[in-house]
CSV table of C-alpha atoms and ligand atoms in Angstrom, one decimal:
chain,number,residue,atom,x,y,z
U,29,UNK,CA,57.4,32.4,130.8
U,30,UNK,CA,57.0,34.3,127.5
U,31,UNK,CA,59.4,33.4,124.7
U,32,UNK,CA,59.2,36.9,123.4
U,33,UNK,CA,62.3,39.2,123.3
U,34,UNK,CA,62.4,42.3,125.5
U,35,UNK,CA,62.6,44.2,122.2
U,36,UNK,CA,59.2,43.0,121.0
U,37,UNK,CA,57.7,43.3,124.5
U,38,UNK,CA,58.7,47.0,124.5
U,39,UNK,CA,57.1,47.6,121.1
U,40,UNK,CA,53.6,48.7,120.2
U,41,UNK,CA,51.8,47.4,117.1
U,42,UNK,CA,51.3,50.1,114.4
U,43,UNK,CA,48.0,51.7,115.5
U,44,UNK,CA,47.2,52.7,111.9
U,45,UNK,CA,47.6,49.2,110.5
U,46,UNK,CA,45.7,47.8,113.5
U,47,UNK,CA,42.8,50.2,113.1
U,48,UNK,CA,42.6,49.4,109.3
U,49,UNK,CA,42.6,45.7,110.0
U,50,UNK,CA,40.0,46.0,112.7
U,51,UNK,CA,37.7,48.0,110.3
U,52,UNK,CA,38.2,45.3,107.6
U,53,UNK,CA,37.4,42.5,110.0
U,54,UNK,CA,34.2,44.1,111.2
U,55,UNK,CA,33.1,44.7,107.6
U,56,UNK,CA,33.8,41.1,106.8
U,57,UNK,CA,31.4,40.2,109.6
U,58,UNK,CA,28.7,42.2,107.8
U,59,UNK,CA,28.9,45.4,109.8
U,60,UNK,CA,28.4,48.6,107.8
U,61,UNK,CA,31.7,50.2,108.8
U,62,UNK,CA,33.0,53.4,107.1
U,63,UNK,CA,36.8,53.3,107.4
U,64,UNK,CA,38.8,56.6,107.6
U,65,UNK,CA,41.8,54.8,109.0
U,66,UNK,CA,44.7,54.1,106.6
U,67,UNK,CA,46.7,56.6,104.7
U,68,UNK,CA,46.3,54.6,101.6
U,69,UNK,CA,45.2,56.3,98.3
U,70,UNK,CA,41.9,54.7,97.1
U,71,UNK,CA,43.2,55.0,93.5
U,72,UNK,CA,44.8,52.2,91.6
U,73,UNK,CA,48.4,52.5,90.4
U,74,UNK,CA,48.4,54.5,87.1
U,75,UNK,CA,48.3,52.4,83.9
U,76,UNK,CA,51.8,53.4,82.5
U,77,UNK,CA,53.3,52.1,85.8
U,78,UNK,CA,51.4,48.9,85.7
U,79,UNK,CA,52.5,48.4,82.1
U,80,UNK,CA,56.2,49.0,82.8
U,81,UNK,CA,56.0,46.3,85.6
U,82,UNK,CA,54.2,43.8,83.3
U,83,UNK,CA,56.8,44.4,80.6
U,84,UNK,CA,59.7,43.9,83.0
U,85,UNK,CA,58.2,40.6,84.0
U,86,UNK,CA,57.5,39.4,80.5
U,87,UNK,CA,61.0,40.5,79.3
U,88,UNK,CA,62.5,38.4,82.1
U,89,UNK,CA,64.1,41.4,83.8
U,90,UNK,CA,62.2,41.0,87.0
U,91,UNK,CA,63.3,37.4,87.6
U,92,UNK,CA,66.5,38.2,89.4
U,93,UNK,CA,68.1,39.7,92.5
U,94,UNK,CA,69.2,43.3,92.0
U,95,UNK,CA,72.1,45.1,93.7
U,96,UNK,CA,71.3,45.5,97.4
U,97,UNK,CA,71.2,49.3,97.1
U,98,UNK,CA,69.0,49.2,94.0
U,99,UNK,CA,69.0,48.9,90.2
U,100,UNK,CA,71.1,51.5,88.4
U,101,UNK,CA,68.0,52.4,86.4
U,102,UNK,CA,66.1,53.1,89.6
U,103,UNK,CA,68.9,55.2,91.0
U,104,UNK,CA,69.0,57.2,87.8
U,105,UNK,CA,65.3,57.7,88.1
U,106,UNK,CA,65.8,59.0,91.7
U,107,UNK,CA,68.5,61.3,90.4
U,108,UNK,CA,66.2,62.8,87.7
U,109,UNK,CA,63.4,63.1,90.3
U,110,UNK,CA,65.8,65.0,92.6
U,111,UNK,CA,67.0,67.2,89.8
U,112,UNK,CA,63.4,68.1,89.0
U,113,UNK,CA,61.8,68.5,92.4
U,114,UNK,CA,64.8,69.2,94.7
U,115,UNK,CA,67.0,71.2,92.3
U,116,UNK,CA,70.1,69.1,92.8
U,117,UNK,CA,71.7,65.9,91.5
U,118,UNK,CA,72.5,62.8,93.4
U,119,UNK,CA,75.2,60.3,92.6
U,120,UNK,CA,74.4,56.5,92.5
U,121,UNK,CA,76.3,56.0,95.8
U,122,UNK,CA,74.1,58.6,97.5
U,123,UNK,CA,70.9,56.5,96.9
U,124,UNK,CA,69.6,53.3,98.6
U,125,UNK,CA,66.3,51.8,97.6
U,126,UNK,CA,64.3,49.5,99.9
U,127,UNK,CA,61.1,47.8,100.8
U,128,UNK,CA,58.9,50.8,101.5
U,129,UNK,CA,59.8,54.1,103.1
U,130,UNK,CA,58.9,52.5,106.4
U,131,UNK,CA,61.7,49.9,106.1
U,132,UNK,CA,64.1,52.5,104.8
U,133,UNK,CA,63.5,54.5,107.9
U,134,UNK,CA,64.1,51.4,110.1
U,135,UNK,CA,67.3,50.8,108.0
U,136,UNK,CA,68.4,54.4,108.7
U,137,UNK,CA,68.0,54.0,112.5
U,138,UNK,CA,69.8,50.6,112.5
U,139,UNK,CA,72.6,52.3,110.6
U,140,UNK,CA,73.3,55.4,112.7
U,141,UNK,CA,71.9,54.8,116.2
U,142,UNK,CA,74.1,53.4,119.0
U,143,UNK,CA,72.4,52.4,122.3
U,144,UNK,CA,71.3,55.5,124.2
U,145,UNK,CA,71.6,57.9,121.2
U,146,UNK,CA,68.7,60.4,121.2
U,147,UNK,CA,66.4,61.2,118.3
U,148,UNK,CA,64.3,64.3,118.6
U,149,UNK,CA,60.8,63.7,117.3
U,150,UNK,CA,58.4,66.6,116.9
U,151,UNK,CA,55.0,65.6,118.3
U,152,UNK,CA,52.4,64.7,117.1
U,153,UNK,CA,54.4,62.2,115.0
U,154,UNK,CA,53.8,59.4,112.6
U,155,UNK,CA,53.2,56.2,114.6
U,156,UNK,CA,56.3,54.1,113.5
U,157,UNK,CA,59.1,56.6,114.3
U,158,UNK,CA,59.3,56.1,118.1
U,159,UNK,CA,59.1,52.3,118.0
U,160,UNK,CA,61.7,52.1,115.2
U,161,UNK,CA,64.1,54.3,117.3
U,162,UNK,CA,63.5,52.0,120.2
U,163,UNK,CA,64.1,48.9,118.1
U,164,UNK,CA,67.5,50.3,117.3
U,165,UNK,CA,68.1,50.9,121.0
U,166,UNK,CA,67.9,54.6,120.7
U,167,UNK,CA,65.9,57.0,122.8
U,168,UNK,CA,63.0,59.0,121.3
U,169,UNK,CA,62.9,62.5,122.7
U,170,UNK,CA,59.5,64.1,122.0
U,171,UNK,CA,59.2,67.8,121.4
U,172,UNK,CA,55.6,69.0,121.7
U,173,UNK,CA,54.1,71.1,118.9
U,174,UNK,CA,50.9,72.9,119.7
U,175,UNK,CA,47.8,73.5,117.7
U,176,UNK,CA,48.1,77.2,118.4
U,177,UNK,CA,51.4,77.1,116.5
U,178,UNK,CA,49.9,75.0,113.7
U,179,UNK,CA,51.7,71.9,115.0
U,180,UNK,CA,55.2,73.3,114.3
U,181,UNK,CA,58.2,73.1,116.6
U,182,UNK,CA,60.6,76.0,116.8
U,183,UNK,CA,64.4,76.2,117.3
U,184,UNK,CA,64.2,77.2,120.9
U,185,UNK,CA,62.2,74.1,121.7
U,186,UNK,CA,64.7,71.9,119.9
U,187,UNK,CA,67.6,73.6,121.7
U,188,UNK,CA,65.9,72.9,125.1
U,189,UNK,CA,65.6,69.2,124.1
U,190,UNK,CA,69.2,68.9,122.9
U,191,UNK,CA,71.8,66.9,124.9
U,192,UNK,CA,75.2,65.6,124.2
U,193,UNK,CA,73.5,62.4,123.1
U,194,UNK,CA,71.3,64.0,120.4
U,195,UNK,CA,72.2,62.3,117.2
U,196,UNK,CA,69.2,62.9,114.9
U,197,UNK,CA,66.4,65.4,114.4
U,198,UNK,CA,63.4,63.9,112.5
U,199,UNK,CA,61.3,66.2,110.3
U,200,UNK,CA,58.2,65.2,108.5
U,201,UNK,CA,56.8,68.1,106.4
U,202,UNK,CA,54.0,67.8,105.2
U,203,UNK,CA,53.3,65.9,108.3
U,204,UNK,CA,51.4,62.8,109.0
U,205,UNK,CA,49.1,63.2,111.0
U,206,UNK,CA,48.7,67.0,111.1
U,207,UNK,CA,49.2,68.0,107.4
U,208,UNK,CA,51.4,70.9,108.6
U,209,UNK,CA,54.1,72.2,106.2
U,210,UNK,CA,57.1,74.2,107.5
U,211,UNK,CA,58.0,77.3,105.5
U,212,UNK,CA,61.4,77.7,103.9
U,213,UNK,CA,62.5,80.2,106.6
U,214,UNK,CA,61.4,77.9,109.5
U,215,UNK,CA,63.3,75.1,107.9
U,216,UNK,CA,66.4,77.2,107.3
U,217,UNK,CA,66.5,78.1,111.0
U,218,UNK,CA,66.1,74.5,112.0
U,219,UNK,CA,68.6,73.3,109.5
U,220,UNK,CA,71.2,75.9,110.6
U,221,UNK,CA,70.7,74.8,114.2
U,222,UNK,CA,71.2,71.2,113.3
U,223,UNK,CA,74.4,72.0,111.3
U,224,UNK,CA,75.7,74.1,114.2
U,225,UNK,CA,75.4,71.2,116.6
U,226,UNK,CA,76.3,68.4,114.1
U,227,UNK,CA,72.8,66.8,114.4
U,228,UNK,CA,71.7,64.6,111.5
U,229,UNK,CA,68.4,65.7,109.9
U,230,UNK,CA,66.2,62.9,108.8
U,231,UNK,CA,63.7,64.5,106.4
U,232,UNK,CA,60.7,62.3,105.7
U,233,UNK,CA,59.4,64.0,102.5
U,234,UNK,CA,56.9,61.3,101.6
U,235,UNK,CA,54.0,63.8,101.3
U,236,UNK,CA,56.0,66.5,99.5
U,237,UNK,CA,53.9,66.4,96.3
U,238,UNK,CA,50.6,66.2,98.2
U,239,UNK,CA,50.1,69.9,99.0
U,240,UNK,CA,46.9,71.9,98.5
U,241,UNK,CA,45.3,75.3,98.1
U,242,UNK,CA,48.4,77.1,96.9
U,243,UNK,CA,50.7,75.9,99.8
U,244,UNK,CA,54.1,74.8,98.7
U,245,UNK,CA,56.6,72.3,100.0
U,246,UNK,CA,60.3,73.2,100.3
U,247,UNK,CA,62.7,70.3,100.9
U,248,UNK,CA,65.0,71.2,103.8
U,249,UNK,CA,67.9,69.6,101.9
U,250,UNK,CA,67.6,72.1,99.1
U,251,UNK,CA,68.2,75.1,101.4
U,252,UNK,CA,72.0,75.1,101.6
U,253,UNK,CA,75.0,72.9,100.9
U,254,UNK,CA,75.7,72.6,104.6
U,255,UNK,CA,72.1,71.5,105.4
U,256,UNK,CA,72.1,69.1,102.5
U,257,UNK,CA,75.3,67.4,103.8
U,258,UNK,CA,73.7,67.0,107.2
U,259,UNK,CA,70.4,65.5,105.8
U,260,UNK,CA,69.2,62.1,104.8
U,261,UNK,CA,66.1,62.4,102.7
U,262,UNK,CA,63.5,59.6,102.9
U,263,UNK,CA,61.0,59.4,100.1
U,264,UNK,CA,58.9,56.9,98.2
U,265,UNK,CA,56.1,56.3,95.7
U,266,UNK,CA,53.4,54.9,98.0
U,267,UNK,CA,51.4,58.1,98.5
U,268,UNK,CA,52.0,60.2,95.4
U,269,UNK,CA,51.7,57.4,92.9
U,270,UNK,CA,49.1,55.3,94.6
U,271,UNK,CA,51.6,52.5,95.0
U,272,UNK,CA,51.3,51.4,98.7
U,273,UNK,CA,51.2,47.7,97.7
U,274,UNK,CA,54.5,47.8,95.7
U,275,UNK,CA,56.5,48.7,98.8
U,276,UNK,CA,59.0,51.1,97.4
U,277,UNK,CA,61.1,53.6,99.5
U,278,UNK,CA,64.4,55.3,99.1
U,279,UNK,CA,66.9,57.3,101.0
U,280,UNK,CA,69.3,60.0,99.6
U,281,UNK,CA,72.3,61.6,101.3
U,282,UNK,CA,75.7,61.1,102.7
U,283,UNK,CA,77.7,58.3,100.9
U,284,UNK,CA,78.9,56.7,104.2
U,285,UNK,CA,75.5,56.5,105.7
U,286,UNK,CA,73.9,55.3,102.5
U,287,UNK,CA,76.6,52.5,102.2
U,288,UNK,CA,75.8,51.5,105.8
U,289,UNK,CA,72.1,51.3,105.0
U,290,UNK,CA,72.8,49.2,101.9
U,291,UNK,CA,74.7,46.8,104.2
U,292,UNK,CA,71.6,46.5,106.4
U,293,UNK,CA,69.4,45.9,103.3
U,294,UNK,CA,71.9,43.3,102.0
U,295,UNK,CA,71.6,41.3,105.3
U,296,UNK,CA,67.9,41.6,105.6
U,297,UNK,CA,65.7,41.8,102.4
U,298,UNK,CA,68.7,41.4,99.9
U,299,UNK,CA,67.0,44.0,97.7
U,300,UNK,CA,63.7,45.7,97.0
U,301,UNK,CA,61.6,43.3,94.8
U,302,UNK,CA,62.9,43.8,91.2
U,303,UNK,CA,59.4,44.3,89.6
U,304,UNK,CA,58.7,47.1,92.0
U,305,UNK,CA,61.9,48.8,91.1
U,306,UNK,CA,60.9,48.8,87.4
U,307,UNK,CA,57.5,50.1,88.3
U,308,UNK,CA,59.0,52.9,90.5
U,309,UNK,CA,61.4,53.8,87.7
U,310,UNK,CA,58.5,54.4,85.4
U,311,UNK,CA,56.6,56.3,88.2
U,312,UNK,CA,59.5,58.7,88.8
U,313,UNK,CA,60.4,59.3,85.2
U,314,UNK,CA,57.2,58.7,83.2
U,315,UNK,CA,54.2,61.0,82.6
U,316,UNK,CA,53.1,62.8,85.7
U,317,UNK,CA,49.5,63.9,84.7
U,318,UNK,CA,47.7,61.2,86.6
U,319,UNK,CA,49.5,62.3,89.7
U,320,UNK,CA,48.0,65.8,89.4
U,321,UNK,CA,44.5,64.4,88.9
U,322,UNK,CA,44.9,62.5,92.2
U,323,UNK,CA,46.3,65.5,94.0
U,324,UNK,CA,43.3,67.6,92.8
U,325,UNK,CA,40.9,64.9,94.0
U,326,UNK,CA,42.5,65.1,97.5
U,327,UNK,CA,42.4,68.9,97.5
U,328,UNK,CA,38.7,68.8,96.6
U,329,UNK,CA,38.0,66.3,99.3
U,330,UNK,CA,39.8,68.5,101.9
U,331,UNK,CA,38.0,71.6,100.9
U,332,UNK,CA,34.6,69.8,100.9
U,333,UNK,CA,35.1,67.9,104.2
U,334,UNK,CA,36.9,70.4,106.3
U,335,UNK,CA,33.9,72.8,106.9
U,336,UNK,CA,31.7,69.8,107.5
U,337,UNK,CA,34.0,68.4,110.1
U,338,UNK,CA,34.2,71.8,111.8
U,339,UNK,CA,30.4,71.5,112.4
U,340,UNK,CA,30.7,68.3,114.4
U,341,UNK,CA,30.1,69.4,118.1
U,342,UNK,CA,33.3,69.3,120.2
U,343,UNK,CA,35.6,68.7,117.2
U,344,UNK,CA,38.2,71.5,116.7
U,345,UNK,CA,40.2,71.3,113.5
U,346,UNK,CA,43.3,73.1,112.2
U,347,UNK,CA,43.0,73.1,108.4
U,348,UNK,CA,45.9,70.9,107.0
U,349,UNK,CA,48.1,72.2,104.2
U,350,UNK,CA,49.2,68.8,102.8
U,351,UNK,CA,49.2,65.0,103.2
U,352,UNK,CA,45.7,63.4,103.4
U,353,UNK,CA,44.7,63.5,107.0
U,354,UNK,CA,42.6,65.7,109.3
U,355,UNK,CA,43.6,65.7,113.0
U,356,UNK,CA,40.8,67.3,115.1
U,357,UNK,CA,41.2,68.0,118.8
U,358,UNK,CA,38.3,66.1,120.4
U,359,UNK,CA,38.9,67.1,124.0
U,360,UNK,CA,35.5,68.9,124.2
U,361,UNK,CA,33.8,66.1,122.3
U,362,UNK,CA,35.2,63.5,124.8
U,363,UNK,CA,34.0,65.7,127.7
U,364,UNK,CA,30.5,66.0,126.2
U,365,UNK,CA,30.2,62.2,125.9
U,366,UNK,CA,31.9,61.4,129.2
U,367,UNK,CA,35.2,59.9,128.0
U,368,UNK,CA,38.7,60.7,129.3
U,369,UNK,CA,40.7,58.4,127.1
U,370,UNK,CA,40.8,59.0,123.3
U,371,UNK,CA,41.2,55.4,122.5
U,372,UNK,CA,38.0,54.5,124.4
U,373,UNK,CA,36.3,57.4,122.6
U,374,UNK,CA,37.5,56.1,119.2
U,375,UNK,CA,36.3,52.6,120.0
U,376,UNK,CA,32.9,54.0,121.0
U,377,UNK,CA,32.6,55.8,117.7
U,378,UNK,CA,33.5,52.6,115.9
U,379,UNK,CA,30.9,50.6,117.9
U,380,UNK,CA,28.1,53.1,117.9
U,381,UNK,CA,28.5,55.2,114.8
U,382,UNK,CA,30.3,52.5,112.8
U,383,UNK,CA,33.0,54.9,111.7
U,384,UNK,CA,36.6,53.8,112.0
U,385,UNK,CA,39.1,56.5,113.0
U,386,UNK,CA,42.7,56.2,114.3
U,387,UNK,CA,43.2,57.2,118.0
U,388,UNK,CA,45.6,60.1,118.5
U,389,UNK,CA,47.3,58.0,121.3
U,390,UNK,CA,49.7,56.3,118.8
U,391,UNK,CA,50.7,59.7,117.4
U,392,UNK,CA,51.6,61.1,120.9
U,393,UNK,CA,48.4,63.2,120.9
U,394,UNK,CA,45.9,62.0,123.6
U,395,UNK,CA,43.3,64.7,122.6
U,396,UNK,CA,43.1,64.0,118.9
U,397,UNK,CA,41.8,61.5,116.4
U,398,UNK,CA,42.9,61.0,112.8
U,399,UNK,CA,40.7,60.8,109.8
U,400,UNK,CA,42.2,59.9,106.4
U,401,UNK,CA,40.7,61.5,103.3
U,402,UNK,CA,42.4,59.0,101.0
U,403,UNK,CA,38.8,57.8,100.9
U,404,UNK,CA,36.1,58.7,98.4
U,405,UNK,CA,34.0,61.8,99.0
U,406,UNK,CA,30.7,60.1,99.5
U,407,UNK,CA,32.0,57.7,102.1
U,408,UNK,CA,33.7,60.6,103.9
U,409,UNK,CA,30.5,62.8,103.9
U,410,UNK,CA,28.4,59.9,105.2
U,411,UNK,CA,31.1,59.3,107.9
U,412,UNK,CA,31.0,62.9,109.1
U,413,UNK,CA,27.2,62.8,109.1
U,414,UNK,CA,27.4,59.8,111.4
U,415,UNK,CA,30.0,61.5,113.6
U,416,UNK,CA,27.6,64.5,113.9
U,417,UNK,CA,24.7,62.2,114.8
U,418,UNK,CA,26.9,60.4,117.4
U,419,UNK,CA,27.8,63.7,119.0
U,420,UNK,CA,24.2,65.1,119.0
U,421,UNK,CA,22.5,62.0,120.5
W,23,PMP,N1,56.5,58.1,106.4
W,23,PMP,C1,55.2,58.6,106.7
W,23,PMP,C2,55.1,59.9,107.3
W,23,PMP,C3,54.1,57.8,106.4
W,23,PMP,O1,52.9,58.3,106.7
W,23,PMP,C4,54.3,56.5,105.8
W,23,PMP,C5,53.0,55.8,105.6
W,23,PMP,N2,53.0,54.7,104.8
W,23,PMP,C6,55.6,56.1,105.6
W,23,PMP,C7,56.6,56.9,105.9
W,23,PMP,C8,55.8,54.8,105.0
W,23,PMP,O2,55.4,54.6,103.7
W,23,PMP,P1,55.7,53.3,102.8
W,23,PMP,O3,56.3,52.3,103.7
W,23,PMP,O4,54.3,52.9,102.3
W,23,PMP,O5,56.6,53.7,101.7
W,24,LIG,N1,51.4,55.6,106.7
W,24,LIG,C1,50.0,55.2,106.5
W,24,LIG,C2,49.2,55.7,107.7
W,24,LIG,O1,49.7,56.4,108.5
W,24,LIG,C3,49.8,53.7,106.3
W,24,LIG,C4,49.9,52.8,107.4
W,24,LIG,C5,51.3,52.8,108.0
W,24,LIG,O2,52.2,52.6,107.3
W,24,LIG,O3,51.4,53.0,109.2
W,24,LIG,O4,48.0,55.4,107.8
């Protein structure tokens, strides 16, 4: 008899982390694997941020627990970030800081979800949302976005999915895995619908600064006072500041929900690692020029790689506007190679072409694969060449 809880038995492992780990393990065995798996910038954390962390350690400031909801300095940094990029101020009791945006999302679900509450998740979705909702005993309700509509859901689809159990609508723009960005008008329509039905909006804005080719990101919470009151914003420094290893995330919004989330933090991790809070404070308030250099590098990669990927037989690609992923539909490619299951197809590419991708299955997209271009251009070009060879042979 298994000793595992039903909760764990019902969960899937994160397919992104699993694909990344598998690629690393094969490389360690001497295989020449090119990994386009993880959404993890290949840059190191900028020097000013490293220095702030080292100084916090040598000054003795990083030796101690902090308040569960976060250091006052870090909350002040979040406030100045919001004033600059969201156009409004946030009070310290509207901010909770935690161990990565991923854990902050989990904290949110643990705070607001009662058994059976429904969370609407536009699909394709980032891999962890559905399992986190289930861990909190909620019910994920998937609303399908189509490639024809650039992977966006519309209000009439949300309305069709709404029940008296709908508690939260999750929005991730720019999206992982599709790179889609909703326009201000689309967000206003969705926000007004959520306000009208008293549905909380969970806005995962983690890719908000990674937008390309003249596209722009509008935070839904900036669109009206009513929408802001209804929204909990999730953000962090992992992607924008090349800080995945520091594990910093934060949530901003309604005081009561934030206090509930701080309670969950206080009973789980106690607080986000002090040194990471000092580093993130510098990230959010210090010089931002290195951020723009990284953004431009991602943009150049996207513009170089996108046309190459379009030439791979059977790969149909919608050009992303933000984040750092390409999410081709490979239905035709699977047919050409005799596969019906996208995970089997992804595994065959790994074995035969030695290119590691992430199966669309974990994103609720059984006809797609994900490629991360948080990878240097030469690796990516070689990987696309291998994909082309794989499809042509
Ligand atoms: N949200 C999205 C959409 C993501 O892609 C990620 C990936 N890391 C996260 C949240 C979590 O980020 P982190 O925990 O590294 O802050
Ligand atoms: N979010 C990144 C990704 O989608 C990192 C891995 C993870 O947190 O799932 O690849």
